[in-house]
Short mmCIF file of C-alpha atoms and ligand atoms in Angstrom, two decimals:
data_model
loop_
_atom_site.label_atom_id
_atom_site.label_comp_id
_atom_site.label_asym_id
_atom_site.label_seq_id
_atom_site.Cartn_x
_atom_site.Cartn_y
_atom_site.Cartn_z
CA MET A 26 0.02 0.26 0.28
CA ALA A 27 1.15 3.37 -0.77
CA ALA A 28 2.33 5.74 1.99
CA THR A 29 -0.57 7.91 2.23
CA ALA A 30 -2.41 8.20 5.05
CA HIS A 31 -5.32 10.11 3.65
CA SER A 32 -6.51 13.08 5.77
CA HIS A 33 -9.69 15.13 5.31
CA ILE A 34 -8.37 18.47 6.49
CA CYS A 35 -11.37 20.64 7.62
CA LEU A 36 -9.79 24.41 7.07
CA PRO A 37 -11.75 27.49 8.45
CA SER A 38 -12.86 28.22 4.79
CA PRO A 39 -15.81 26.31 3.77
CA VAL A 40 -13.80 24.27 1.40
CA LEU A 41 -13.57 20.81 2.75
CA THR A 42 -10.41 19.10 0.99
CA SER A 43 -9.15 15.53 0.94
CA PHE A 44 -6.00 14.99 0.08
CA PRO A 45 -2.87 12.42 0.59
CA LYS A 46 0.43 13.28 2.17
CA ASP A 47 1.97 14.48 -0.92
CA LYS A 48 -0.38 17.46 -0.72
CA ILE A 49 1.19 18.45 2.67
CA ARG A 50 3.18 21.61 2.14
CA VAL A 51 6.12 22.24 4.61
CA LEU A 52 8.09 25.65 4.30
CA LEU A 53 11.07 25.78 6.15
CA LEU A 54 12.86 29.22 6.55
CA GLU A 55 16.14 30.32 8.05
CA ARG A 56 18.61 27.28 7.19
CA ILE A 57 16.97 24.90 9.30
CA HIS A 58 19.42 21.80 9.65
CA PRO A 59 18.75 19.73 6.26
CA ARG A 60 17.69 16.72 8.90
CA ALA A 61 14.30 18.25 9.23
CA GLY A 62 13.44 18.67 5.39
CA GLU A 63 14.83 14.72 5.01
CA LEU A 64 12.29 13.80 7.57
CA PHE A 65 9.58 15.54 5.76
CA ALA A 66 10.36 14.34 2.49
CA ALA A 67 10.53 10.61 3.83
CA GLU A 68 6.92 10.93 4.74
CA GLY A 69 5.98 12.06 1.47
CA PHE A 70 5.39 16.05 2.25
CA GLN A 71 6.54 18.38 -0.29
CA VAL A 72 9.19 20.70 1.20
CA GLU A 73 9.97 24.32 0.22
CA GLN A 74 13.47 25.64 2.12
CA HIS A 75 14.49 29.21 2.31
CA ALA A 76 17.85 30.02 3.55
CA GLY A 77 17.00 33.50 5.13
CA ALA A 78 14.08 34.62 7.54
CA LEU A 79 11.15 36.33 5.95
CA GLU A 80 9.13 39.11 7.40
CA GLY A 81 5.78 40.65 7.17
CA GLU A 82 3.91 40.29 3.90
CA ALA A 83 6.97 38.09 2.42
CA LEU A 84 6.44 35.67 5.16
CA VAL A 85 2.57 35.53 4.77
CA GLU A 86 3.21 35.07 0.89
CA ALA A 87 5.55 32.40 1.56
CA ALA A 88 3.62 30.50 4.17
CA ARG A 89 -0.18 31.46 2.61
CA GLU A 90 -0.37 27.71 1.01
CA SER A 91 1.67 25.65 3.72
CA HIS A 92 0.29 23.11 6.27
CA VAL A 93 3.76 23.50 8.35
CA LEU A 94 5.78 26.04 8.87
CA GLY A 95 9.20 25.66 10.33
CA ILE A 96 11.18 28.93 11.72
CA ARG A 97 14.00 29.56 14.03
CA SER A 98 14.37 32.75 15.96
CA ALA A 99 14.65 35.44 13.41
CA SER A 100 11.06 35.04 11.95
CA GLN A 101 8.26 36.80 13.47
CA PHE A 102 5.15 35.18 13.17
CA ARG A 103 2.14 37.29 14.84
CA THR A 104 -1.49 37.43 14.90
CA PRO A 105 -2.07 39.20 11.59
CA ALA A 106 0.20 36.62 9.65
CA LEU A 107 -1.64 33.68 11.62
CA ALA A 108 -4.85 34.95 10.18
CA GLN A 109 -3.84 35.26 6.76
CA CYS A 110 -2.62 31.68 6.66
CA PRO A 111 -5.74 29.48 7.48
CA ARG A 112 -4.28 26.31 5.95
CA LEU A 113 -1.40 26.52 8.51
CA LEU A 114 -1.97 23.33 10.84
CA THR A 115 0.90 23.67 13.02
CA ILE A 116 4.26 25.87 13.78
CA GLY A 117 7.94 24.66 14.43
CA CYS A 118 10.34 26.61 16.23
CA PHE A 119 13.65 24.93 15.14
CA CYS A 120 15.08 26.54 18.61
CA ILE A 121 14.73 26.85 22.49
CA GLY A 122 12.69 30.05 22.64
CA THR A 123 9.25 30.54 21.09
CA ASN A 124 8.47 34.58 21.63
CA GLN A 125 8.62 34.98 17.83
CA VAL A 126 5.41 33.49 17.70
CA ASP A 127 2.24 34.78 18.89
CA LEU A 128 1.36 31.67 21.09
CA ARG A 129 -1.98 32.73 22.69
CA ALA A 130 -3.36 33.59 19.03
CA ALA A 131 -1.89 30.22 17.66
CA ASN A 132 -3.83 28.46 20.80
CA LEU A 133 -7.50 30.11 19.91
CA ALA A 134 -6.74 29.39 16.16
CA GLY A 135 -5.94 25.46 17.19
CA VAL A 136 -2.37 25.71 15.86
CA PRO A 137 0.17 23.50 17.91
CA VAL A 138 3.53 25.33 18.28
CA PHE A 139 6.35 23.11 19.02
CA ASN A 140 9.92 23.92 20.01
CA SER A 141 13.13 22.05 21.26
CA PRO A 142 13.85 23.12 24.61
CA PHE A 143 16.45 19.96 25.55
CA SER A 144 18.30 19.31 22.45
CA ASN A 145 21.44 21.11 23.36
CA THR A 146 21.97 19.97 26.70
CA ARG A 147 25.00 17.89 25.75
CA SER A 148 26.76 20.96 23.90
CA VAL A 149 26.31 23.00 27.31
CA ALA A 150 27.65 20.09 29.34
CA GLU A 151 30.91 19.86 27.18
CA LEU A 152 31.49 23.36 27.09
CA THR A 153 31.20 23.52 30.86
CA ILE A 154 34.32 20.89 31.20
CA ALA A 155 36.11 22.45 28.83
CA GLU A 156 35.90 26.00 30.52
CA ILE A 157 36.88 24.11 33.88
CA VAL A 158 39.96 22.81 32.63
CA ALA A 159 40.65 26.07 30.65
CA LEU A 160 40.43 28.16 33.71
CA TYR A 161 42.90 25.69 35.66
CA ARG A 162 45.11 26.17 33.19
CA ARG A 163 44.85 29.94 32.36
CA LEU A 164 44.34 28.69 28.78
CA VAL A 165 42.27 31.60 26.98
CA ASP A 166 44.92 34.43 28.60
CA LYS A 167 48.03 31.84 27.22
CA ALA A 168 46.17 31.83 24.02
CA VAL A 169 45.90 35.80 23.81
CA GLN A 170 49.31 36.35 24.62
CA MET A 171 50.62 33.93 22.02
CA HIS A 172 48.52 35.89 19.46
CA ALA A 173 50.47 38.89 20.78
CA GLY A 174 53.70 37.30 20.54
CA VAL A 175 53.93 36.55 24.20
CA TRP A 176 55.85 33.68 25.00
CA ASP A 177 55.23 33.08 28.78
CA LYS A 178 56.22 29.48 29.25
CA SER A 179 55.47 28.80 33.01
CA ALA A 180 53.56 26.60 35.23
CA ALA A 181 52.76 29.08 37.95
CA GLY A 182 48.76 29.34 38.41
CA ALA A 183 48.34 26.24 35.84
CA HIS A 184 46.68 23.06 37.70
CA GLU A 185 44.86 19.69 37.15
CA VAL A 186 41.20 19.40 37.77
CA ARG A 187 41.90 15.71 38.99
CA GLY A 188 40.74 15.92 42.55
CA ARG A 189 39.29 19.04 42.67
CA THR A 190 36.09 19.79 43.67
CA LEU A 191 32.54 20.88 41.34
CA GLY A 192 29.97 22.45 42.94
CA ILE A 193 26.94 22.05 40.68
CA VAL A 194 23.89 24.55 41.17
CA GLY A 195 21.02 23.16 39.69
CA TYR A 196 21.08 19.31 38.98
CA GLY A 197 18.64 19.17 36.19
CA ARG A 198 19.42 17.96 32.53
CA ILE A 199 22.60 19.97 32.45
CA GLY A 200 23.80 19.98 35.63
CA SER A 201 23.46 15.96 35.95
CA GLN A 202 25.33 15.61 32.76
CA VAL A 203 28.27 18.23 34.12
CA SER A 204 28.23 15.69 36.85
CA VAL A 205 28.73 12.43 35.00
CA LEU A 206 31.36 14.23 32.70
CA ALA A 207 33.18 15.95 35.64
CA GLU A 208 33.40 12.50 37.56
CA ALA A 209 35.02 10.68 34.69
CA MET A 210 38.02 13.38 34.93
CA GLY A 211 38.20 12.58 38.56
CA MET A 212 36.75 15.40 40.09
CA ARG A 213 34.66 15.50 43.10
CA VAL A 214 31.26 16.47 42.62
CA LEU A 215 28.49 18.20 45.13
CA TYR A 216 25.27 19.63 43.86
CA PHE A 217 22.63 21.90 45.35
CA ASP A 218 18.79 21.72 43.91
CA THR A 219 15.93 22.78 45.59
CA ALA A 220 13.91 19.58 44.05
CA LEU A 221 14.79 16.32 45.46
CA VAL A 222 17.07 14.72 42.83
CA LEU A 223 18.96 11.43 42.46
CA PRO A 224 22.87 11.83 42.56
CA HIS A 225 24.90 10.34 39.63
CA GLY A 226 28.10 8.11 40.32
CA ASN A 227 29.68 9.66 43.37
CA ALA A 228 27.70 13.05 43.40
CA ARG A 229 26.91 14.38 46.70
CA ALA A 230 23.73 16.83 47.53
CA MET A 231 24.29 19.60 49.65
CA ARG A 232 21.30 20.77 52.06
CA THR A 233 22.00 24.56 51.45
CA LEU A 234 23.63 26.63 48.41
CA ASP A 235 26.10 28.08 51.28
CA GLU A 236 27.32 24.60 52.25
CA LEU A 237 28.13 24.01 48.58
CA LEU A 238 29.84 27.33 47.79
CA ALA A 239 31.94 26.93 51.04
CA GLN A 240 33.07 23.60 49.65
CA ALA A 241 33.65 23.74 45.93
CA ASP A 242 37.00 24.71 44.17
CA VAL A 243 34.43 25.58 41.06
CA VAL A 244 30.87 26.76 40.99
CA SER A 245 28.90 26.04 37.90
CA LEU A 246 25.48 27.39 37.60
CA HIS A 247 22.64 25.47 35.78
CA VAL A 248 19.45 26.91 37.20
CA PRO A 249 16.61 28.33 35.47
CA ALA A 250 16.00 32.07 35.32
CA THR A 251 13.19 32.45 38.23
CA ARG A 252 12.47 35.26 40.65
CA VAL A 253 14.38 32.91 43.31
CA THR A 254 17.16 32.45 40.82
CA GLU A 255 17.48 36.11 40.15
CA ARG A 256 20.99 37.21 41.31
CA MET A 257 21.46 34.33 43.49
CA ILE A 258 24.98 34.60 43.16
CA GLY A 259 25.78 38.19 44.40
CA ALA A 260 28.52 39.67 46.86
CA ARG A 261 27.34 37.80 50.15
CA GLN A 262 27.49 34.15 48.00
CA ILE A 263 30.88 35.09 46.72
CA ALA A 264 32.26 36.12 49.88
CA THR A 265 31.37 32.54 50.91
CA MET A 266 32.99 30.86 48.15
CA ARG A 267 36.59 29.69 48.65
CA PRO A 268 39.60 31.88 47.96
CA GLY A 269 40.83 31.34 44.62
CA SER A 270 37.90 29.33 43.33
CA TYR A 271 36.05 29.91 40.19
CA LEU A 272 32.61 30.53 38.69
CA ILE A 273 30.69 29.56 35.80
CA ASN A 274 27.47 31.03 34.43
CA ASN A 275 26.43 29.12 31.26
CA ALA A 276 22.46 29.00 32.76
CA ARG A 277 20.96 32.60 32.48
CA GLY A 278 22.20 36.12 32.43
CA SER A 279 19.87 37.20 35.65
CA VAL A 280 21.46 34.39 38.12
CA VAL A 281 24.60 36.40 38.60
CA ASP A 282 25.26 39.85 40.02
CA ILE A 283 27.96 40.96 37.60
CA ALA A 284 29.05 43.78 39.65
CA ALA A 285 29.65 41.93 42.66
CA LEU A 286 31.67 39.29 40.33
CA ALA A 287 33.80 42.00 38.60
CA ALA A 288 34.61 43.11 42.09
CA ALA A 289 35.61 39.63 43.32
CA LEU A 290 38.10 39.10 40.15
CA ARG A 291 39.76 42.37 40.57
CA GLU A 292 40.33 41.90 44.18
CA LYS A 293 41.52 38.06 43.17
CA LYS A 294 39.17 36.70 45.81
CA LEU A 295 38.08 34.41 42.55
CA ALA A 296 41.01 32.99 40.39
CA GLY A 297 38.62 33.22 37.24
CA ALA A 298 35.47 32.72 35.82
CA ALA A 299 33.56 31.84 32.52
CA LEU A 300 30.48 33.59 31.47
CA ASP A 301 28.35 32.61 28.23
CA VAL A 302 24.85 34.57 29.50
CA PHE A 303 24.67 38.23 30.64
CA PRO A 304 21.90 40.48 32.22
CA GLU A 305 21.86 42.48 29.04
CA GLU A 306 23.09 41.02 25.58
CA PRO A 307 23.36 42.46 22.28
CA SER A 308 20.09 41.42 20.14
CA SER A 309 22.28 41.15 17.03
CA ASN A 310 25.90 40.19 15.84
CA THR A 311 26.15 44.00 14.86
CA GLU A 312 25.83 45.76 18.37
CA PRO A 313 28.80 45.88 20.37
CA PHE A 314 29.43 43.88 23.67
CA ALA A 315 29.45 45.77 26.80
CA SER A 316 30.31 44.42 30.34
CA GLU A 317 32.28 45.25 33.42
CA LEU A 318 34.00 41.85 33.03
CA ARG A 319 35.55 42.70 29.78
CA GLY A 320 39.39 43.15 30.05
CA LEU A 321 39.70 41.24 33.26
CA GLY A 322 42.31 38.16 33.55
CA ASN A 323 41.38 34.79 33.28
CA VAL A 324 37.45 35.42 32.48
CA ILE A 325 36.53 33.57 29.27
CA LEU A 326 33.39 35.59 27.74
CA THR A 327 31.32 33.72 25.06
CA PRO A 328 28.51 34.88 23.22
CA HIS A 329 25.70 32.67 24.41
CA VAL A 330 26.80 29.98 22.44
CA ALA A 331 27.15 27.14 25.18
CA GLY A 332 24.32 25.37 23.56
CA SER A 333 25.14 26.30 19.98
CA THR A 334 26.78 23.22 17.90
CA GLU A 335 26.02 21.93 14.83
CA GLU A 336 24.93 18.47 16.81
CA ALA A 337 22.27 20.41 18.74
CA GLN A 338 21.05 22.10 15.57
CA GLU A 339 20.64 18.46 13.98
CA SER A 340 19.15 16.79 17.21
CA ILE A 341 16.72 20.00 17.43
CA ALA A 342 15.62 19.68 13.86
CA VAL A 343 15.00 15.89 14.51
CA ASP A 344 12.98 16.50 17.54
CA VAL A 345 10.79 19.38 16.03
CA ALA A 346 10.42 17.76 12.74
CA THR A 347 9.34 14.35 14.76
CA LYS A 348 6.86 16.36 16.73
CA LEU A 349 5.34 18.20 13.85
CA ILE A 350 5.02 14.89 11.91
CA ARG A 351 3.14 13.14 14.76
CA PHE A 352 0.91 16.10 14.91
CA ILE A 353 0.04 15.90 11.14
CA ASN A 354 -0.07 12.12 10.93
CA ASN A 355 -2.16 11.04 14.26
CA GLY A 356 -2.62 14.16 16.02
CA SER A 357 -0.72 14.27 19.02
CA THR A 358 0.17 17.68 20.47
CA SER A 359 2.67 16.29 23.19
CA GLY A 360 5.59 18.91 23.44
CA SER A 361 3.01 21.55 22.15
CA VAL A 362 3.99 25.20 24.36
CA ASN A 363 0.57 26.36 23.48
CA VAL A 364 -2.60 23.89 22.96
CA PRO A 365 -3.44 21.31 24.95
CA GLN A 366 -1.33 18.34 25.19
CA VAL A 367 -2.96 15.16 24.07
CA GLU A 368 -0.36 12.09 24.47
CA LEU A 369 -1.68 9.25 21.89
CA PRO A 370 -0.80 5.90 21.90
CA GLY A 371 1.11 4.18 19.17
CA GLN A 372 3.70 6.97 18.58
CA GLU A 373 6.88 5.21 18.06
CA GLY A 374 9.73 7.65 16.96
CA ILE A 375 9.24 8.67 13.15
CA GLU A 376 12.70 7.22 12.73
CA GLY A 377 11.61 3.92 14.72
CA SER A 378 8.92 1.76 14.02
CA ARG A 379 5.41 2.60 13.42
CA ASP A 380 2.43 1.43 15.31
CA GLN A 381 1.77 -2.44 14.51
CA GLY A 382 -1.89 -1.49 14.62
CA SER A 383 -1.98 0.99 11.90
CA GLU A 384 -1.99 0.87 8.23
CA GLU A 385 1.41 1.50 6.44
CA GLY A 386 2.18 5.36 6.49
CA SER A 387 -0.46 5.89 8.83
CA GLU A 388 -0.59 6.51 13.03
CA VAL A 389 -4.26 6.25 13.29
CA PRO A 390 -5.21 2.72 14.26
CA ALA A 391 -6.22 0.51 11.66
CA ARG A 392 -10.46 -0.02 10.73
CA ARG A 393 -10.68 3.63 12.44
CA HIS A 394 -11.43 7.05 11.74
CA ARG A 395 -9.93 9.82 13.89
CA VAL A 396 -11.28 12.94 14.72
CA LEU A 397 -9.26 15.84 15.85
CA HIS A 398 -11.12 18.79 17.33
CA PHE A 399 -10.02 22.17 18.79
CA HIS A 400 -12.74 23.93 20.56
CA ARG A 401 -13.32 26.91 22.94
CA ASN A 402 -13.11 25.44 26.29
CA VAL A 403 -16.82 26.25 27.68
CA PRO A 404 -19.30 23.24 28.97
CA GLY A 405 -21.29 21.46 26.39
CA VAL A 406 -19.01 20.90 23.76
CA LEU A 407 -18.27 17.31 24.52
CA SER A 408 -22.03 16.09 24.36
CA LYS A 409 -22.39 18.44 21.53
CA MET A 410 -19.88 16.36 19.83
CA HIS A 411 -21.14 12.86 21.25
CA ALA A 412 -24.75 13.75 19.84
CA ILE A 413 -23.74 14.12 16.12
CA ILE A 414 -21.32 11.01 16.38
CA ALA A 415 -24.41 9.07 17.48
CA GLU A 416 -26.91 10.37 15.18
CA VAL A 417 -24.27 9.49 12.21
CA GLY A 418 -24.23 5.67 13.86
CA ALA A 419 -20.61 5.40 14.45
CA ASN A 420 -19.26 3.96 17.45
CA ILE A 421 -16.13 5.84 19.97
CA ALA A 422 -13.67 3.44 20.38
CA ALA A 423 -11.51 6.03 22.34
CA GLU A 424 -11.61 9.54 23.36
CA TYR A 425 -8.74 11.66 24.43
CA LEU A 426 -9.29 15.19 25.85
CA GLN A 427 -7.15 18.11 27.15
CA THR A 428 -7.90 21.66 27.87
CA ASN A 429 -6.27 24.75 28.82
CA ALA A 430 -8.00 28.03 30.10
CA GLU A 431 -9.30 29.12 26.70
CA VAL A 432 -8.97 25.70 24.13
CA GLY A 433 -10.12 22.20 24.57
CA TYR A 434 -8.58 19.48 22.19
CA VAL A 435 -10.62 16.14 22.02
CA VAL A 436 -9.17 13.14 19.95
CA LEU A 437 -11.87 10.67 19.27
CA ASP A 438 -11.35 7.02 17.49
CA VAL A 439 -14.51 6.11 15.71
CA ASP A 440 -15.58 3.56 13.44
CA PRO A 441 -15.27 4.18 9.74
CA THR A 442 -18.07 6.32 8.79
CA ASP A 443 -18.97 9.08 6.54
CA ALA A 444 -16.18 11.50 7.48
CA ALA A 445 -17.51 14.15 5.24
CA THR A 446 -20.82 14.66 7.26
CA ILE A 447 -19.33 14.30 10.61
CA VAL A 448 -16.78 17.11 9.87
CA ASP A 449 -19.76 19.19 8.51
CA ARG A 450 -21.51 18.62 11.42
CA LEU A 451 -18.91 19.24 13.95
CA ARG A 452 -17.72 22.56 12.38
CA ALA A 453 -21.14 23.57 12.43
CA ILE A 454 -20.70 23.32 16.55
CA PRO A 455 -20.48 27.11 17.37
CA GLU A 456 -17.58 26.73 19.98
CA THR A 457 -15.64 24.69 17.06
CA ILE A 458 -12.28 26.30 16.26
CA ARG A 459 -10.79 23.79 13.94
CA VAL A 460 -11.73 19.99 12.97
CA ARG A 461 -9.43 17.23 11.18
CA MET A 462 -10.44 14.10 10.33
CA LEU A 463 -7.49 11.16 9.94
CA TRP A 464 -7.92 7.64 8.66
N1 NAD B 506 23.76 29.00 27.71
C1 NAD B 506 23.15 28.33 26.72
O1 NAD B 506 23.13 28.60 25.56
C2 NAD B 506 21.89 27.38 27.46
C3 NAD B 506 21.64 26.46 26.44
C4 NAD B 506 20.62 25.62 27.16
C5 NAD B 506 20.03 25.85 28.54
N2 NAD B 506 20.46 27.00 29.19
C6 NAD B 506 20.11 27.17 30.42
O2 NAD B 506 20.72 26.45 31.49
C7 NAD B 506 19.72 26.15 32.38
C8 NAD B 506 19.52 24.59 32.78
O3 NAD B 506 18.78 24.02 31.94
P1 NAD B 506 18.39 22.54 32.08
O4 NAD B 506 18.00 22.15 31.11
O5 NAD B 506 19.52 21.98 32.86
O6 NAD B 506 17.18 22.93 33.08
P2 NAD B 506 16.54 21.80 34.04
O7 NAD B 506 15.24 22.19 33.97
O8 NAD B 506 16.37 20.70 33.25
O9 NAD B 506 16.98 21.81 35.72
C9 NAD B 506 17.21 23.05 36.34
C10 NAD B 506 17.17 22.58 37.67
O10 NAD B 506 17.57 23.65 38.58
C11 NAD B 506 16.62 23.45 39.76
N3 NAD B 506 16.29 24.77 40.49
C12 NAD B 506 15.28 25.62 40.01
N4 NAD B 506 15.93 26.47 40.99
C13 NAD B 506 16.78 26.30 41.55
C14 NAD B 506 16.97 27.13 42.65
N5 NAD B 506 16.62 28.39 43.25
N6 NAD B 506 18.35 26.46 43.44
C15 NAD B 506 18.81 25.21 43.08
N7 NAD B 506 18.19 24.43 42.05
C16 NAD B 506 17.53 24.72 41.65
C17 NAD B 506 15.55 22.68 39.23
O11 NAD B 506 15.19 22.01 40.38
C18 NAD B 506 16.41 21.92 38.19
O12 NAD B 506 16.74 20.59 38.70
C19 NAD B 506 18.46 26.96 32.07
O13 NAD B 506 18.57 28.44 32.73
C20 NAD B 506 18.54 27.03 30.71
O14 NAD B 506 17.67 28.01 30.12
C21 NAD B 506 21.48 27.67 28.67
#
């Protein structure tokens, strides 16, 4: 059988279109890693790729006929653009952030937005390890001197990291990876996390931040930006740190009080620091970078690139494309940042095996029709849907429902029936935002 999961896509326009996978149009902008295009093409979708970002009317023009839009951080997709692209079923942000898309408007339009928040975990962890070694060897200062023609051969102030104590603040995805890598280098690892998290290897949890700061030779921050973590490392905390220790911040710029850190570095209370994130960062590569930390010895400054590797880009491409393909093929919204998340059974990875119960190329269970229905989250919508399905004489085999404050998303698996009639009648429910039917 051909790999064509036929989908009845009900658009907000009065036209009901039934079309196979090769009619699904994917528009990818901003040089998204080619793995994404490959995955869409393997599904049989039409893929169009643009190297640059598109803005305003040009973006609307390009996206108007698309069912799937993939962008990175430079393309702004706001309410007016969304309203002008009624065919758009879903948007993929092939990056971490999603503030380039009007998420509320997309939620209200039944357009799930997906991103990839954790694909660069390993990249950040590896840079952190590199920085620990670089700080202990004053590597960056030595390299800068060499480029300036200065040959300063000396062992003074250079140390091995083996046997040193690393204090990890925030033992989540990145912090725990750093822990594993650091132990492999012979470091002793302590960590502090407000959540109860299990140690990896021989790492030891500290009861308080101060306890960790007092014992660590290197402190590495891996917490999110919250009200509690804002300036969680200030003058008092730095005073608690060991003399001659190091501070690394690859987390968020708000976490460290830069003035207090700069003072501690000038006074030689700390022996060095590495920072990838700053309270204020240039918004583009053409803006200069200003900071009190510029020019200080043994301070590694990087332009928010801890997670920026080609491997992370590829992993983002696979992650987001997989989520988009699942939504198109079976309606799953798990991982979406705006619409209610409905996790559907039989969702093996796109690159892995398929649902054994499905027809080839489809992720909908065999001998079933699947109704995907976004509606305004007000009482009574489900009973209206049930009544319609009962009227056409179809049996409901499975039902999945999730809601957020404004929108409900229900997925119904029904016996094969008159799909066009069901879709038409569901669309006539006043609270309906969008209906699709898959089989
Ligand atoms: N520099 C970069 O390019 C880059 C790339 C990716 C992630 N990040 C940042 O790295 C940080 C960590 O990311 P992650 O994926 O490991 O997040 P995560 O959510 O997996 O882990 C964060 C951990 O911090 C803990 N935590 C929260 N508040 C705390 C507090 N007040 N004190 C101690 N622990 C606290 C949480 O319980 C959690 O275990 C985030 O801020 C993220 O934005 C930066």
